[in-house]
XYZ file of C-alpha atoms in Angstrom:
341
model
C 3.830 -8.476 -22.899
C 3.120 -8.935 -19.121
C 5.767 -6.052 -18.645
C 3.939 -3.625 -21.172
C 0.679 -4.595 -19.236
C 1.916 -4.217 -15.998
C 3.428 -0.415 -17.330
C -0.053 1.087 -18.809
C -1.122 2.085 -15.669
C 1.583 4.619 -16.014
C 0.087 6.078 -19.015
C -3.348 6.164 -17.278
C -1.259 8.395 -14.032
C 0.110 10.708 -16.766
C -2.976 11.385 -18.911
C -4.496 12.166 -15.259
C -2.138 14.447 -14.254
C -1.263 16.292 -17.619
C -5.098 17.225 -17.719
C -5.349 18.107 -14.675
C -2.560 20.725 -14.525
C -4.050 21.894 -18.113
C -7.273 22.311 -16.200
C -5.882 24.402 -13.186
C -3.933 26.604 -15.635
C -6.657 26.821 -18.240
C -9.383 29.995 -18.276
C -12.883 29.946 -18.799
C -12.765 29.967 -22.568
C -10.914 26.632 -22.449
C -13.921 24.642 -20.431
C -15.229 22.245 -23.218
C -11.637 21.167 -24.206
C -10.937 20.571 -20.552
C -14.468 18.604 -20.443
C -13.622 16.622 -23.002
C -10.085 15.941 -21.810
C -11.158 14.905 -18.385
C -13.409 12.578 -20.051
C -11.026 10.989 -22.137
C -8.228 10.868 -19.356
C -10.633 9.110 -16.898
C -11.740 6.596 -19.445
C -7.630 6.141 -20.417
C -7.147 5.281 -16.513
C -10.100 2.722 -16.526
C -9.041 1.320 -19.578
C -5.614 0.758 -18.293
C -6.443 -0.619 -14.895
C -8.808 -2.948 -16.840
C -5.658 -4.188 -18.747
C -3.724 -4.405 -15.762
C -6.156 -6.616 -13.995
C -6.273 -8.744 -16.840
C -2.689 -9.052 -16.603
C -2.674 -9.926 -12.890
C -5.447 -12.780 -13.856
C -3.241 -14.287 -16.767
C 0.249 -13.817 -15.457
C 0.145 -13.412 -11.632
C 1.035 -10.615 -9.897
C 4.044 -8.121 -11.053
C 6.127 -5.070 -10.166
C 7.794 -2.169 -11.736
C 9.616 0.064 -9.238
C 12.746 2.371 -9.091
C 13.848 4.776 -6.624
C 11.001 3.679 -4.377
C 8.328 4.719 -7.222
C 6.400 2.709 -9.806
C 4.045 0.249 -10.020
C 2.883 -2.964 -8.141
C 0.108 -5.065 -9.636
C -1.577 -8.005 -7.442
C -5.030 -8.891 -6.690
C -5.549 -6.141 -3.964
C -4.054 -3.367 -6.100
C -5.984 -4.079 -9.267
C -9.118 -4.312 -7.713
C -8.937 -0.872 -5.755
C -7.348 0.665 -8.877
C -10.639 -0.583 -11.339
C -13.094 0.466 -8.583
C -11.159 3.892 -8.383
C -10.854 4.617 -12.053
C -14.686 3.445 -12.639
C -15.892 5.541 -10.240
C -13.586 8.480 -11.055
C -14.843 7.935 -14.432
C -18.465 8.237 -13.867
C -17.968 11.434 -11.551
C -16.045 13.081 -14.387
C -18.792 12.450 -16.408
C -21.594 13.385 -14.662
C -19.902 16.629 -13.170
C -20.068 17.635 -16.590
C -23.621 18.458 -16.616
C -23.859 18.987 -12.971
C -21.486 21.948 -12.986
C -22.547 23.405 -16.635
C -22.320 27.524 -16.429
C -20.120 27.358 -13.227
C -16.913 29.934 -13.842
C -14.619 27.323 -12.378
C -15.317 24.347 -14.151
C -11.628 24.080 -15.245
C -10.127 24.198 -12.105
C -12.915 21.579 -10.873
C -11.573 19.326 -13.236
C -8.076 19.845 -12.749
C -8.532 18.934 -8.951
C -10.907 15.829 -9.561
C -8.056 14.648 -12.127
C -5.284 15.323 -9.428
C -7.042 13.477 -6.527
C -8.262 10.585 -8.753
C -4.324 10.135 -10.008
C -2.712 10.733 -5.898
C -5.383 7.762 -5.131
C -4.614 5.650 -7.775
C -0.972 6.296 -7.185
C -1.699 5.093 -3.377
C -3.411 1.910 -4.565
C -0.722 0.830 -6.809
C 2.057 1.624 -4.538
C 5.207 -0.663 -4.507
C 6.989 0.928 -1.730
C 5.964 2.626 1.559
C 7.769 5.642 -0.148
C 5.433 6.254 -2.744
C 2.544 4.840 -0.406
C 3.339 8.144 1.861
C 3.743 10.292 -0.390
C 0.393 9.469 -1.901
C -1.450 9.109 1.213
C -0.458 12.929 1.839
C -1.044 14.201 -1.948
C -4.422 12.295 -1.724
C -5.449 14.233 1.399
C -3.946 17.911 0.369
C -5.758 17.218 -3.456
C -9.183 16.608 -1.643
C -8.892 19.600 0.579
C -9.070 21.661 -2.743
C -12.149 20.064 -3.404
C -13.838 20.367 -0.219
C -13.010 24.418 -0.149
C -14.287 24.486 -3.714
C -16.740 27.252 -2.203
C -14.720 29.217 -0.337
C -17.646 31.519 0.090
C -19.466 28.739 2.596
C -18.174 29.265 5.952
C -19.320 25.901 6.934
C -17.647 24.102 4.088
C -14.356 25.866 5.086
C -14.727 24.972 8.573
C -15.350 21.262 8.017
C -12.616 21.291 5.577
C -10.471 22.327 8.236
C -11.195 19.913 10.801
C -10.357 17.537 8.094
C -7.283 18.583 7.260
C -5.922 18.578 10.690
C -7.381 14.815 10.851
C -5.333 14.418 7.524
C -2.283 15.921 8.916
C -2.317 13.195 12.161
C -3.194 10.548 9.976
C -0.196 11.281 7.799
C 2.146 11.284 10.843
C 0.880 8.062 11.567
C 1.678 6.788 8.068
C 5.030 8.207 7.888
C 6.269 6.873 11.331
C 4.654 3.248 10.435
C 7.090 3.743 7.034
C 10.056 4.571 9.391
C 9.569 1.658 11.408
C 8.884 -1.231 9.015
C 12.103 0.055 7.609
C 13.857 -0.496 10.919
C 12.237 -3.892 11.185
C 12.853 -5.592 8.070
C 15.352 -3.167 6.151
C 13.510 -2.343 3.133
C 10.846 0.030 1.756
C 9.525 -2.776 -0.523
C 5.931 -3.590 0.195
C 6.322 -6.975 -1.063
C 9.706 -7.687 0.779
C 7.997 -6.055 3.880
C 4.972 -8.362 3.576
C 7.009 -11.577 3.081
C 9.253 -10.561 5.755
C 6.208 -9.957 8.215
C 5.012 -13.870 7.134
C 8.288 -15.368 7.946
C 8.349 -13.280 11.190
C 4.949 -15.060 12.155
C 5.728 -18.381 11.516
C 8.187 -18.172 14.144
C 11.545 -16.213 12.844
C 10.795 -13.835 15.775
C 8.602 -10.822 15.482
C 10.588 -7.316 15.613
C 9.228 -4.955 18.042
C 9.413 -1.855 15.509
C 6.707 -4.266 12.919
C 4.213 -4.045 16.041
C 4.749 -0.320 17.114
C 4.278 0.089 13.116
C 1.301 -2.078 13.070
C -0.624 0.068 15.794
C 0.431 3.308 13.693
C -1.361 1.628 10.579
C -4.201 1.051 12.780
C -4.557 4.605 14.039
C -4.040 6.138 10.434
C -6.593 4.063 9.037
C -9.139 5.001 12.229
C -8.418 8.909 11.423
C -8.626 8.391 7.376
C -11.562 6.529 7.713
C -13.787 9.202 9.954
C -14.267 6.419 13.092
C -14.947 7.430 16.364
C -14.192 10.147 18.274
C -12.130 11.457 14.584
C -15.823 11.302 12.544
C -17.183 15.108 13.756
C -15.784 16.215 10.069
C -17.114 13.809 7.483
C -20.914 14.260 7.981
C -20.319 18.611 8.060
C -18.611 18.244 4.597
C -21.845 18.652 2.275
C -21.527 22.052 1.214
C -19.207 20.815 -1.359
C -20.656 19.517 -4.827
C -22.251 16.632 -5.013
C -19.462 14.883 -7.328
C -16.776 15.762 -4.527
C -19.330 13.974 -1.793
C -19.459 10.900 -4.397
C -15.805 10.562 -4.971
C -15.158 11.065 -1.179
C -18.032 8.356 0.100
C -17.140 5.778 -2.327
C -13.655 6.328 -2.920
C -11.252 8.259 -0.469
C -12.613 7.137 2.444
C -11.742 3.744 1.902
C -7.952 4.215 1.767
C -7.855 3.584 5.470
C -9.442 -0.234 5.075
C -7.094 -0.345 1.986
C -3.950 0.383 4.285
C -5.007 -2.201 6.877
C -5.516 -4.669 4.425
C -2.366 -3.845 2.445
C -0.338 -4.361 5.694
C -2.440 -7.546 6.529
C 0.475 -9.765 7.303
C 2.144 -6.907 9.253
C -1.296 -6.554 11.032
C -1.521 -9.753 12.290
C 1.893 -9.552 14.359
C -0.077 -7.147 16.671
C -3.297 -8.697 18.477
C -3.694 -5.533 20.102
C -3.875 -3.646 17.109
C -6.411 -5.877 15.339
C -8.407 -5.583 18.931
C -8.491 -1.958 18.711
C -9.713 -1.738 14.981
C -12.536 -4.499 16.140
C -13.626 -2.480 19.320
C -13.483 0.899 17.801
C -15.260 -0.330 14.256
C -17.971 -1.924 16.212
C -18.583 0.789 18.216
C -18.646 3.081 15.292
C -20.833 0.980 13.277
C -23.502 0.915 15.843
C -23.250 4.320 16.807
C -23.117 5.649 13.219
C -26.008 3.505 12.228
C -28.266 4.735 15.139
C -27.459 8.692 14.325
C -28.178 8.041 10.865
C -31.761 6.965 11.493
C -32.331 10.201 13.078
C -31.117 12.521 10.519
C -33.687 14.095 7.894
C -31.397 15.711 5.728
C -30.617 12.729 2.814
C -26.910 13.840 2.106
C -26.140 14.273 5.988
C -27.639 10.865 6.591
C -25.841 9.178 3.553
C -22.700 10.936 5.575
C -23.231 9.039 8.713
C -24.209 5.766 6.705
C -20.837 6.037 5.409
C -19.192 6.294 8.892
C -21.056 3.446 9.861
C -20.238 1.242 6.934
C -16.511 2.234 7.591
C -16.570 0.991 10.890
C -18.093 -2.337 10.054
C -15.039 -2.741 7.333
C -12.431 -1.952 10.092
C -14.275 -4.182 12.463
C -13.811 -7.247 9.501
C -10.363 -6.059 9.397
C -9.838 -6.559 13.571
C -11.400 -9.764 13.027
C -8.913 -10.965 10.440
C -11.508 -11.231 7.618
C -9.520 -8.995 5.015
C -11.094 -10.274 1.770
C -14.275 -9.628 3.303
C -13.049 -6.325 3.999
C -12.230 -5.768 0.679
C -15.647 -6.871 -0.921
C -17.483 -4.436 1.475
C -15.132 -1.715 0.508
C -16.115 -2.369 -3.173
C -19.991 -3.391 -2.505
C -20.257 0.580 -0.589
C -18.586 2.097 -2.811
C -20.732 1.244 -5.804
C -23.859 1.836 -3.688
C -22.960 4.935 -2.030
C -21.816 6.559 -5.598
C -24.781 5.655 -6.847
C -26.773 7.285 -3.720
C -24.945 10.315 -4.039
C -25.143 10.711 -7.521
C -29.056 10.566 -7.699
């Protein structure tokens, strides 16, 4: 029974990907059908995530994987999966009326579901292989949403800035995955965390693990729009509002999730934690001050996100990883509500 519940997120991912492909290939005459299928797929993913969370609460953590791909269910992954699925479902339902009459609704829903699938695959990754693939896929899918209106020069320029920052972040994640394999001889995240915990207890800390922690911290800083790589986030405001909600309430949290996921590795490098605390603390103060000077509501909310991500990484740098997860959940819910309002 537990194994069956563990496999349920696969069904949600298949539903999201199937409807995404259909939406990207469908013409305008299929708009109504794509709408209904998109809502159904988002509900299926949310139901699957809730079932998986129940399985973890009842029977504990579990993992299903083959060739580095699969599902890892533990407290962190199910919390993030439920959060992303819930926000995604709200965004999809909101988009039905928001984009009513737009000629490219089908493509929009296809890209939204593709982005959701990539984020869910990221948070449920059982290995560094899947995590790196999903990390890259998330930013590539989001890029299509940021340039949904290609006739808006500012939107395209901001998306290009974000694209460059994301590729640097991708390289950091790939490098960290390679170093972790060199340090512990495995790509399985559970095995890596257990080995890192043993190293911290006195078995000897591999140098590669320390360097990997530094790359993880840098990837998080780039992904979560921290100073000085924050410039793109307040500029991507000409994308449809549901995309802003999905970005600020979900995808931007990937940096914090990455640090928390590899918390046992991060504690092996005090300098990496110090860097997160210093940069996160400065960005929180800097973003909050700039936010107070803004007259445009969406831009003000964007600077608020910069500051909140700074607070989150500050908490990670101080070792308060559980508090950082609480911050992710709270920020996601209120920021999605703020943008959709």
